[in-house]
PDB file of C-alpha atoms in Angstrom:
ATOM      1  CA  UNK A   1     -58.053-135.292-157.050  1.00  0.00           C
ATOM      2  CA  UNK A   2     -59.283-138.783-157.744  1.00  0.00           C
ATOM      3  CA  UNK A   3     -61.970-140.498-155.722  1.00  0.00           C
ATOM      4  CA  UNK A   4     -61.315-144.234-155.442  1.00  0.00           C
ATOM      5  CA  UNK A   5     -64.234-146.375-154.213  1.00  0.00           C
ATOM      6  CA  UNK A   6     -65.229-150.034-154.307  1.00  0.00           C
ATOM      7  CA  UNK A   7     -67.106-151.204-157.427  1.00  0.00           C
ATOM      8  CA  UNK A   8     -70.522-151.496-155.744  1.00  0.00           C
ATOM      9  CA  UNK A   9     -70.398-147.842-154.646  1.00  0.00           C
ATOM     10  CA  UNK A  10     -69.051-146.773-158.031  1.00  0.00           C
ATOM     11  CA  UNK A  11     -71.933-148.501-159.831  1.00  0.00           C
ATOM     12  CA  UNK A  12     -74.443-146.805-157.549  1.00  0.00           C
ATOM     13  CA  UNK A  13     -72.751-143.422-157.947  1.00  0.00           C
ATOM     14  CA  UNK A  14     -72.580-143.723-161.738  1.00  0.00           C
ATOM     15  CA  UNK A  15     -76.125-145.086-161.995  1.00  0.00           C
ATOM     16  CA  UNK A  16     -75.189-148.297-163.803  1.00  0.00           C
ATOM     17  CA  UNK A  17     -75.335-151.980-162.948  1.00  0.00           C
ATOM     18  CA  UNK A  18     -72.368-153.761-161.435  1.00  0.00           C
ATOM     19  CA  UNK A  19     -72.082-155.996-164.518  1.00  0.00           C
ATOM     20  CA  UNK A  20     -71.963-152.938-166.790  1.00  0.00           C
ATOM     21  CA  UNK A  21     -69.290-151.420-164.567  1.00  0.00           C
ATOM     22  CA  UNK A  22     -67.197-154.589-164.749  1.00  0.00           C
ATOM     23  CA  UNK A  23     -67.493-154.486-168.546  1.00  0.00           C
ATOM     24  CA  UNK A  24     -66.332-150.873-168.659  1.00  0.00           C
ATOM     25  CA  UNK A  25     -63.411-151.670-166.356  1.00  0.00           C
ATOM     26  CA  UNK A  26     -62.409-154.551-168.664  1.00  0.00           C
ATOM     27  CA  UNK A  27     -62.748-152.259-171.704  1.00  0.00           C
ATOM     28  CA  UNK A  28     -60.565-149.610-170.043  1.00  0.00           C
ATOM     29  CA  UNK A  29     -63.149-146.799-170.209  1.00  0.00           C
ATOM     30  CA  UNK A  30     -63.294-146.506-166.411  1.00  0.00           C
ATOM     31  CA  UNK A  31     -59.986-146.217-164.495  1.00  0.00           C
ATOM     32  CA  UNK A  32     -59.445-148.856-161.826  1.00  0.00           C
ATOM     33  CA  UNK A  33     -56.630-150.242-159.710  1.00  0.00           C
ATOM     34  CA  UNK A  34     -55.895-153.202-157.470  1.00  0.00           C
ATOM     35  CA  UNK A  35     -54.576-152.380-154.018  1.00  0.00           C
ATOM     36  CA  UNK A  36     -53.870-155.028-151.341  1.00  0.00           C
ATOM     37  CA  UNK A  37     -56.126-157.503-153.131  1.00  0.00           C
ATOM     38  CA  UNK A  38     -59.057-155.102-153.508  1.00  0.00           C
ATOM     39  CA  UNK A  39     -60.406-153.499-156.678  1.00  0.00           C
ATOM     40  CA  UNK A  40     -60.993-149.743-156.604  1.00  0.00           C
ATOM     41  CA  UNK A  41     -62.702-147.587-159.222  1.00  0.00           C
ATOM     42  CA  UNK A  42     -62.085-143.887-159.827  1.00  0.00           C
ATOM     43  CA  UNK A  43     -65.483-142.153-159.965  1.00  0.00           C
ATOM     44  CA  UNK A  44     -63.949-138.701-160.473  1.00  0.00           C
ATOM     45  CA  UNK A  45     -61.130-139.191-163.002  1.00  0.00           C
ATOM     46  CA  UNK A  46     -61.143-135.590-164.217  1.00  0.00           C
ATOM     47  CA  UNK A  47     -61.288-133.995-160.793  1.00  0.00           C
ATOM     48  CA  UNK A  48     -57.565-133.139-160.891  1.00  0.00           C
ATOM     49  CA  UNK A  49     -58.381-130.497-163.470  1.00  0.00           C
ATOM     50  CA  UNK A  50     -59.221-127.212-161.747  1.00  0.00           C
ATOM     51  CA  UNK A  51     -62.831-126.238-162.133  1.00  0.00           C
ATOM     52  CA  UNK A  52     -64.155-122.750-162.426  1.00  0.00           C
ATOM     53  CA  UNK A  53     -65.986-121.712-159.292  1.00  0.00           C
ATOM     54  CA  UNK A  54     -67.740-118.420-158.938  1.00  0.00           C
ATOM     55  CA  UNK A  55     -67.024-117.238-155.463  1.00  0.00           C
ATOM     56  CA  UNK A  56     -69.614-115.080-153.834  1.00  0.00           C
ATOM     57  CA  UNK A  57     -69.313-112.965-150.740  1.00  0.00           C
ATOM     58  CA  UNK A  58     -68.898-114.773-147.451  1.00  0.00           C
ATOM     59  CA  UNK A  59     -71.426-112.492-145.805  1.00  0.00           C
ATOM     60  CA  UNK A  60     -73.603-109.543-146.689  1.00  0.00           C
ATOM     61  CA  UNK A  61     -73.831-106.505-144.466  1.00  0.00           C
ATOM     62  CA  UNK A  62     -77.266-105.605-143.180  1.00  0.00           C
ATOM     63  CA  UNK A  63     -78.656-102.152-143.652  1.00  0.00           C
ATOM     64  CA  UNK A  64     -79.777-100.085-140.678  1.00  0.00           C
ATOM     65  CA  UNK A  65     -83.427-100.784-141.536  1.00  0.00           C
ATOM     66  CA  UNK A  66     -82.821-104.550-141.606  1.00  0.00           C
ATOM     67  CA  UNK A  67     -81.020-104.451-138.257  1.00  0.00           C
ATOM     68  CA  UNK A  68     -83.856-102.451-136.725  1.00  0.00           C
ATOM     69  CA  UNK A  69     -86.429-104.906-138.114  1.00  0.00           C
ATOM     70  CA  UNK A  70     -84.527-107.832-136.611  1.00  0.00           C
ATOM     71  CA  UNK A  71     -84.231-106.179-133.228  1.00  0.00           C
ATOM     72  CA  UNK A  72     -87.844-105.110-133.118  1.00  0.00           C
ATOM     73  CA  UNK A  73     -89.125-103.444-129.995  1.00  0.00           C
ATOM     74  CA  UNK A  74     -86.905-104.773-127.217  1.00  0.00           C
ATOM     75  CA  UNK A  75     -89.341-103.622-124.555  1.00  0.00           C
ATOM     76  CA  UNK A  76     -91.838-106.277-125.730  1.00  0.00           C
ATOM     77  CA  UNK A  77     -89.349-109.110-125.286  1.00  0.00           C
ATOM     78  CA  UNK A  78     -89.660-110.851-121.949  1.00  0.00           C
ATOM     79  CA  UNK A  79     -86.609-112.422-120.405  1.00  0.00           C
ATOM     80  CA  UNK A  80     -87.100-116.101-119.543  1.00  0.00           C
ATOM     81  CA  UNK A  81     -87.158-116.782-115.832  1.00  0.00           C
ATOM     82  CA  UNK A  82     -86.086-120.141-114.472  1.00  0.00           C
ATOM     83  CA  UNK A  83     -88.202-121.142-111.571  1.00  0.00           C
ATOM     84  CA  UNK A  84     -86.646-123.156-108.780  1.00  0.00           C
ATOM     85  CA  UNK A  85     -89.611-125.494-108.426  1.00  0.00           C
ATOM     86  CA  UNK A  86     -92.587-126.373-110.578  1.00  0.00           C
ATOM     87  CA  UNK A  87     -95.769-128.057-109.497  1.00  0.00           C
ATOM     88  CA  UNK A  88     -96.706-131.072-111.569  1.00  0.00           C
ATOM     89  CA  UNK A  89    -100.400-131.849-111.383  1.00  0.00           C
ATOM     90  CA  UNK A  90    -101.369-135.471-110.759  1.00  0.00           C
ATOM     91  CA  UNK A  91    -104.720-137.009-110.057  1.00  0.00           C
ATOM     92  CA  UNK A  92    -104.109-137.106-106.302  1.00  0.00           C
ATOM     93  CA  UNK A  93    -102.167-133.951-105.482  1.00  0.00           C
ATOM     94  CA  UNK A  94     -99.494-131.562-106.686  1.00  0.00           C
ATOM     95  CA  UNK A  95     -95.927-132.901-106.504  1.00  0.00           C
ATOM     96  CA  UNK A  96     -93.073-130.357-106.372  1.00  0.00           C
ATOM     97  CA  UNK A  97     -90.249-130.912-108.846  1.00  0.00           C
ATOM     98  CA  UNK A  98     -86.951-129.172-108.263  1.00  0.00           C
ATOM     99  CA  UNK A  99     -85.189-127.884-111.379  1.00  0.00           C
ATOM    100  CA  UNK A 100     -81.419-127.688-111.331  1.00  0.00           C
ATOM    101  CA  UNK A 101     -80.067-124.589-113.040  1.00  0.00           C
ATOM    102  CA  UNK A 102     -76.744-126.204-114.001  1.00  0.00           C
ATOM    103  CA  UNK A 103     -75.949-129.474-115.744  1.00  0.00           C
ATOM    104  CA  UNK A 104     -73.568-130.863-113.114  1.00  0.00           C
ATOM    105  CA  UNK A 105     -76.312-131.892-110.736  1.00  0.00           C
ATOM    106  CA  UNK A 106     -78.276-133.576-113.493  1.00  0.00           C
ATOM    107  CA  UNK A 107     -75.169-135.431-114.652  1.00  0.00           C
ATOM    108  CA  UNK A 108     -74.478-136.720-111.142  1.00  0.00           C
ATOM    109  CA  UNK A 109     -78.072-137.884-110.759  1.00  0.00           C
ATOM    110  CA  UNK A 110     -78.031-139.604-114.145  1.00  0.00           C
ATOM    111  CA  UNK A 111     -74.687-141.216-113.410  1.00  0.00           C
ATOM    112  CA  UNK A 112     -76.210-142.906-110.366  1.00  0.00           C
ATOM    113  CA  UNK A 113     -78.831-144.549-112.597  1.00  0.00           C
ATOM    114  CA  UNK A 114     -76.282-146.253-114.835  1.00  0.00           C
ATOM    115  CA  UNK A 115     -75.686-149.956-114.355  1.00  0.00           C
ATOM    116  CA  UNK A 116     -72.210-151.371-114.184  1.00  0.00           C
ATOM    117  CA  UNK A 117     -71.312-154.190-116.576  1.00  0.00           C
ATOM    118  CA  UNK A 118     -71.722-157.695-115.257  1.00  0.00           C
ATOM    119  CA  UNK A 119     -68.474-159.173-113.958  1.00  0.00           C
TER     120      UNK A 119
END
């Protein structure tokens, strides 16, 4: 499938100057076309030919040893605990901050901070 781009992108993609690209278009070595008043250059003229692709496996199964190594000792893993309030230390005193476990409360609070557009 062809890939039609504007001349400036084609020159950058092909690694040549825009003047050199214009010369090659005039000479007919690079395919181009005019569409709705714009010039387009084909940077992949031979892409319609099927290319040989070596397909590898989508996934590789893990052995039992690899699975065990990934799991590790599950007794050592600590589950994260969400605390309801955290104390933030300031110079004067500790200020309690309440954490919200779900996103809906945070979204409502943030929505109240938004400014409406000027009329």
